[in-house]
Short mmCIF file of C-alpha atoms in Angstrom, two decimals:
data_model
loop_
_atom_site.label_atom_id
_atom_site.label_comp_id
_atom_site.label_asym_id
_atom_site.label_seq_id
_atom_site.Cartn_x
_atom_site.Cartn_y
_atom_site.Cartn_z
CA MET A 1 -16.43 14.54 6.93
CA SER A 2 -13.55 13.82 9.25
CA ALA A 3 -10.74 16.19 10.19
CA PRO A 4 -7.40 15.95 8.37
CA GLN A 5 -5.54 12.74 9.11
CA GLN A 6 -2.05 12.62 10.49
CA PRO A 7 0.78 12.80 7.94
CA HIS A 8 1.03 9.63 5.91
CA ALA A 9 4.23 7.62 6.08
CA GLU A 10 5.81 7.56 2.66
CA THR A 11 4.96 4.27 1.02
CA ALA A 12 5.62 5.22 -2.59
CA VAL A 13 8.50 6.88 -4.37
CA TYR A 14 7.84 9.08 -7.40
CA THR A 15 9.24 6.87 -10.13
CA HIS A 16 10.14 9.52 -12.71
CA GLY A 17 11.77 12.28 -10.66
CA HIS A 18 12.18 15.70 -12.31
CA HIS A 19 14.94 15.16 -14.86
CA GLU A 20 14.77 17.40 -17.93
CA SER A 21 13.39 14.50 -19.97
CA VAL A 22 10.48 14.24 -17.52
CA LEU A 23 9.80 17.97 -17.49
CA ARG A 24 9.88 17.94 -21.29
CA SER A 25 6.71 15.87 -21.06
CA HIS A 26 5.12 17.57 -18.06
CA THR A 27 5.48 21.10 -19.41
CA TRP A 28 3.78 20.00 -22.65
CA ARG A 29 0.60 19.27 -20.73
CA THR A 30 -2.30 21.69 -20.91
CA ALA A 31 -5.85 21.76 -19.64
CA ALA A 32 -6.96 21.10 -23.23
CA ASN A 33 -4.83 17.97 -23.79
CA SER A 34 -4.91 16.64 -20.23
CA ALA A 35 -8.16 17.78 -18.55
CA ALA A 36 -10.67 18.21 -21.38
CA TYR A 37 -13.17 15.97 -19.56
CA LEU A 38 -13.34 18.56 -16.73
CA LEU A 39 -13.50 21.84 -18.65
CA ASP A 40 -17.27 21.96 -19.29
CA SER A 41 -17.80 21.84 -15.51
CA LEU A 42 -15.72 24.96 -14.81
CA ARG A 43 -17.22 28.38 -14.04
CA PRO A 44 -15.37 31.72 -13.68
CA HIS A 45 -15.79 31.97 -9.88
CA LEU A 46 -14.69 28.48 -8.79
CA ARG A 47 -12.00 27.62 -6.24
CA ILE A 48 -9.83 24.76 -7.50
CA LEU A 49 -7.19 22.57 -5.85
CA ASP A 50 -4.72 21.06 -8.34
CA VAL A 51 -3.02 18.10 -6.65
CA GLY A 52 0.40 17.02 -7.91
CA CYS A 53 0.68 20.17 -10.00
CA GLY A 54 4.31 19.66 -11.05
CA PRO A 55 5.61 22.54 -13.21
CA GLY A 56 2.17 24.15 -13.21
CA THR A 57 1.19 24.27 -16.87
CA ILE A 58 -2.22 22.67 -16.29
CA THR A 59 -2.61 24.69 -13.08
CA ALA A 60 -2.03 27.95 -14.94
CA ASP A 61 -4.53 26.98 -17.63
CA LEU A 62 -7.13 26.25 -14.96
CA ALA A 63 -6.45 29.61 -13.32
CA ALA A 64 -7.02 31.38 -16.63
CA LEU A 65 -10.38 29.60 -16.92
CA VAL A 66 -11.57 30.79 -13.48
CA PRO A 67 -10.61 34.50 -13.59
CA ASP A 68 -12.96 35.37 -10.71
CA GLY A 69 -11.93 32.36 -8.68
CA HIS A 70 -8.67 30.93 -7.37
CA VAL A 71 -6.46 27.90 -8.00
CA THR A 72 -4.14 26.33 -5.43
CA GLY A 73 -1.48 24.04 -6.85
CA VAL A 74 0.19 21.56 -4.50
CA ASP A 75 3.02 19.08 -4.93
CA ARG A 76 5.24 17.01 -2.65
CA ALA A 77 8.43 18.24 -4.34
CA PRO A 78 9.31 21.79 -3.19
CA ASP A 79 11.77 22.46 -6.02
CA ILE A 80 9.25 21.89 -8.80
CA LEU A 81 6.99 24.54 -7.28
CA ASP A 82 9.54 27.22 -8.17
CA ARG A 83 9.02 26.23 -11.80
CA ALA A 84 5.24 26.35 -11.30
CA ARG A 85 5.38 29.84 -9.77
CA ALA A 86 7.48 31.02 -12.69
CA THR A 87 4.91 29.61 -15.12
CA ALA A 88 2.12 31.55 -13.42
CA THR A 89 4.19 34.72 -13.31
CA GLU A 90 5.09 34.47 -17.00
CA ARG A 91 1.39 34.27 -17.83
CA GLY A 92 0.49 37.23 -15.64
CA LEU A 93 -1.83 35.23 -13.37
CA ASP A 94 -2.59 36.60 -9.92
CA ASN A 95 -5.27 34.08 -8.88
CA VAL A 96 -3.01 31.08 -8.33
CA THR A 97 -0.82 30.05 -5.40
CA PHE A 98 1.40 27.03 -4.74
CA ALA A 99 2.32 25.01 -1.66
CA VAL A 100 3.98 21.76 -0.61
CA ALA A 101 1.43 19.09 0.36
CA ASP A 102 0.86 15.36 0.72
CA VAL A 103 -2.38 14.22 -0.89
CA HIS A 104 -2.81 11.63 1.88
CA ALA A 105 -3.13 14.46 4.44
CA LEU A 106 -4.08 17.77 2.83
CA ASP A 107 -3.60 20.91 4.88
CA HIS A 108 -7.04 22.37 4.21
CA PRO A 109 -10.33 22.40 6.14
CA ASP A 110 -13.31 20.34 5.03
CA ASP A 111 -15.37 21.73 2.13
CA THR A 112 -12.74 24.27 0.98
CA PHE A 113 -12.78 23.81 -2.81
CA ASP A 114 -15.35 23.60 -5.59
CA VAL A 115 -13.12 21.35 -7.71
CA VAL A 116 -10.24 19.09 -6.68
CA HIS A 117 -8.20 17.91 -9.65
CA ALA A 118 -5.34 15.43 -10.02
CA HIS A 119 -3.66 14.46 -13.28
CA GLN A 120 -1.45 11.35 -13.28
CA VAL A 121 -1.09 11.41 -9.51
CA LEU A 122 -2.88 8.35 -8.13
CA GLN A 123 -0.61 5.96 -10.04
CA HIS A 124 2.31 7.24 -7.96
CA VAL A 125 0.87 7.33 -4.42
CA GLY A 126 1.05 4.67 -1.73
CA ASP A 127 -2.66 4.69 -0.91
CA PRO A 128 -4.87 5.97 -3.75
CA VAL A 129 -8.10 5.30 -1.86
CA ARG A 130 -6.94 7.35 1.11
CA ALA A 131 -5.83 10.07 -1.32
CA LEU A 132 -9.29 10.15 -2.89
CA ARG A 133 -10.91 10.35 0.55
CA GLU A 134 -8.77 13.38 1.33
CA MET A 135 -9.64 14.97 -1.99
CA ARG A 136 -13.31 14.33 -1.21
CA ARG A 137 -12.96 15.79 2.29
CA VAL A 138 -11.66 19.16 1.09
CA CYS A 139 -14.25 19.40 -1.70
CA ARG A 140 -17.52 21.15 -0.86
CA PRO A 141 -20.86 19.32 -1.13
CA GLY A 142 -21.97 19.50 -4.74
CA GLY A 143 -18.39 19.99 -5.91
CA ILE A 144 -16.32 17.76 -8.18
CA VAL A 145 -13.28 15.57 -7.67
CA ALA A 146 -11.67 15.03 -11.08
CA VAL A 147 -8.91 12.47 -11.62
CA ARG A 148 -7.13 11.22 -14.73
CA ASP A 149 -4.45 8.53 -14.86
CA SER A 150 -2.69 6.63 -17.59
CA ASP A 151 -2.82 2.85 -17.90
CA TYR A 152 0.51 1.42 -19.02
CA ALA A 153 -0.76 -2.07 -19.82
CA ALA A 154 -3.30 -0.51 -22.19
CA MET A 155 -0.74 1.53 -24.13
CA THR A 156 -0.33 0.32 -27.69
CA TRP A 157 1.95 1.08 -30.59
CA TYR A 158 3.04 0.15 -34.09
CA PRO A 159 5.37 -1.15 -35.38
CA GLN A 160 5.99 -3.78 -32.73
CA VAL A 161 9.58 -2.99 -31.84
CA THR A 162 10.68 -5.80 -29.51
CA GLY A 163 12.55 -3.52 -27.15
CA LEU A 164 9.38 -1.57 -26.36
CA ASP A 165 7.86 -4.71 -24.87
CA ASP A 166 10.95 -4.82 -22.65
CA TRP A 167 10.38 -1.14 -21.78
CA LEU A 168 6.79 -1.76 -20.73
CA ASP A 169 7.70 -4.78 -18.61
CA LEU A 170 10.57 -2.92 -16.95
CA TYR A 171 8.61 0.24 -16.25
CA ARG A 172 5.72 -1.63 -14.63
CA ARG A 173 8.12 -3.60 -12.42
CA VAL A 174 10.00 -0.47 -11.31
CA ALA A 175 6.81 1.49 -10.64
CA ARG A 176 5.31 -1.27 -8.53
CA ALA A 177 8.54 -1.76 -6.61
CA ASN A 178 8.35 1.97 -5.82
CA GLY A 179 4.88 1.47 -4.31
CA GLY A 180 2.79 2.77 -7.21
CA GLU A 181 0.31 1.24 -9.67
CA PRO A 182 1.21 1.88 -13.33
CA ASP A 183 -2.11 0.48 -14.58
CA ALA A 184 -4.08 3.01 -12.53
CA GLY A 185 -6.41 4.17 -15.29
CA ARG A 186 -8.57 1.05 -15.19
CA ARG A 187 -8.73 1.11 -11.39
CA LEU A 188 -9.91 4.69 -10.85
CA LYS A 189 -13.60 3.84 -10.66
CA SER A 190 -13.07 1.03 -8.15
CA TRP A 191 -10.82 3.24 -6.02
CA ALA A 192 -13.40 6.04 -6.08
CA ARG A 193 -16.20 3.70 -5.02
CA GLU A 194 -14.06 2.40 -2.17
CA ALA A 195 -13.34 6.00 -1.15
CA GLY A 196 -17.09 6.63 -0.74
CA PHE A 197 -18.08 8.30 -4.00
CA THR A 198 -21.46 7.24 -5.38
CA GLU A 199 -22.06 9.72 -8.23
CA ILE A 200 -19.27 8.89 -10.67
CA THR A 201 -18.95 9.65 -14.36
CA ALA A 202 -16.21 7.49 -15.88
CA SER A 203 -14.66 8.11 -19.28
CA ALA A 204 -11.40 7.67 -21.14
CA GLY A 205 -9.03 9.91 -23.05
CA THR A 206 -5.95 9.39 -25.18
CA TRP A 207 -2.74 10.98 -26.31
CA CYS A 208 -1.67 9.87 -29.79
CA TYR A 209 1.79 10.39 -31.30
CA SER A 210 2.13 9.72 -35.02
CA THR A 211 3.54 12.68 -36.97
CA PRO A 212 7.32 12.85 -37.46
CA GLU A 213 7.55 15.67 -34.91
CA GLU A 214 5.39 13.83 -32.36
CA ARG A 215 7.35 10.59 -32.80
CA ALA A 216 10.68 12.38 -32.41
CA TRP A 217 9.50 14.16 -29.26
CA TRP A 218 7.86 11.15 -27.57
CA SER A 219 10.57 8.63 -28.43
CA GLY A 220 13.32 11.09 -27.55
CA LEU A 221 12.05 11.92 -24.10
CA TRP A 222 11.51 8.26 -23.24
CA ALA A 223 14.92 7.27 -24.60
CA ASP A 224 16.53 9.97 -22.45
CA ARG A 225 14.38 9.14 -19.42
CA THR A 226 15.36 5.48 -19.68
CA VAL A 227 19.07 6.17 -19.30
CA ALA A 228 19.35 9.49 -17.43
CA SER A 229 16.45 10.07 -15.02
CA ALA A 230 15.59 9.00 -11.48
CA TYR A 231 13.67 6.14 -13.09
CA ALA A 232 16.93 4.86 -14.60
CA GLU A 233 18.71 5.15 -11.26
CA ARG A 234 15.97 3.26 -9.45
CA ALA A 235 15.83 0.57 -12.11
CA THR A 236 19.54 -0.20 -11.78
CA ALA A 237 19.83 0.31 -8.01
CA ALA A 238 17.05 -2.19 -7.34
CA GLY A 239 18.41 -4.73 -9.81
CA HIS A 240 15.56 -4.53 -12.31
CA ALA A 241 17.95 -3.83 -15.19
CA ASP A 242 21.61 -3.16 -15.85
CA ARG A 243 23.05 -0.31 -17.86
CA GLY A 244 23.24 -2.37 -21.04
CA GLN A 245 19.56 -3.28 -20.82
CA LEU A 246 18.60 0.36 -20.33
CA GLU A 247 20.66 1.36 -23.36
CA ALA A 248 18.92 -1.33 -25.41
CA VAL A 249 15.50 -0.03 -24.39
CA ALA A 250 16.55 3.54 -25.25
CA ALA A 251 17.73 2.32 -28.67
CA ALA A 252 14.36 0.64 -29.21
CA TRP A 253 12.60 3.92 -28.50
CA ARG A 254 14.75 5.69 -31.07
CA GLU A 255 14.12 2.92 -33.60
CA TRP A 256 10.37 3.32 -33.14
CA GLY A 257 10.69 7.09 -33.46
CA ARG A 258 12.33 6.71 -36.89
CA ALA A 259 9.55 4.47 -38.23
CA GLU A 260 7.55 6.42 -40.83
CA ASP A 261 4.41 4.44 -39.97
CA GLY A 262 5.01 4.78 -36.23
CA TRP A 263 1.94 5.28 -34.01
CA PHE A 264 1.69 5.29 -30.21
CA VAL A 265 -1.39 5.74 -28.03
CA VAL A 266 -1.51 6.44 -24.29
CA LEU A 267 -4.86 5.51 -22.76
CA HIS A 268 -6.12 7.36 -19.66
CA GLY A 269 -8.98 6.59 -17.31
CA GLU A 270 -10.93 9.71 -16.29
CA LEU A 271 -13.44 10.30 -13.51
CA LEU A 272 -15.72 13.14 -12.50
CA CYS A 273 -16.93 12.38 -8.97
CA ARG A 274 -19.71 14.51 -7.51
CA VAL A 275 -19.37 15.08 -3.77
#
């Protein structure tokens, strides 16, 4: 494969940022609840690249599953890597390292890793096909590129609180204005084929929130994210919504969270691509 490409001009802005309400969600993620489709392919000696690792909870889980191997976690945001390093240290892991990187131009030679993994990354990048080509380039022949992304248009819930329809419409507009694709899950297979993969196993996975504790957690973090995160700032700065509209969406989230029959499902597309 080709040598690393020159750094990619930023064409997408990470919609969520790293507000506490965002990290509340990201630090909940584990290999079991966010990468189950990959786990049967792991072996103790493998070298793994975790792209867009964020606070490192999935990364640390992967490192624990390859005790004789090594995991490299990379992210574009330097500050979040401090949190990731702390996560690894707290778990006593010595086979994981972290670095700043752009998935469009990874700083690794061809054929470096056995597995290249990215969870909810491609929906936020400017050129997902180029990102997949880079992930393929640094993965050894016979290795696996594993990607999982949510699909906002496929999310569904009950009861049908009107303000949540407004939330979905607003989020998709803001994400696309930032250069991303919020309905990435359904597009993963087509992006992978365009990136040159021919041996692709496509599947789907879900998160479901229905117990009182799950509803309180999920509705609370989205209510807070809607009014206090970088997403909120970008929504108002670009004229997609005013403060009153954001408050109304946050109230709708809290209303749904109080519903005893409340149920919310997040659909993800998943791919295992053999190199």
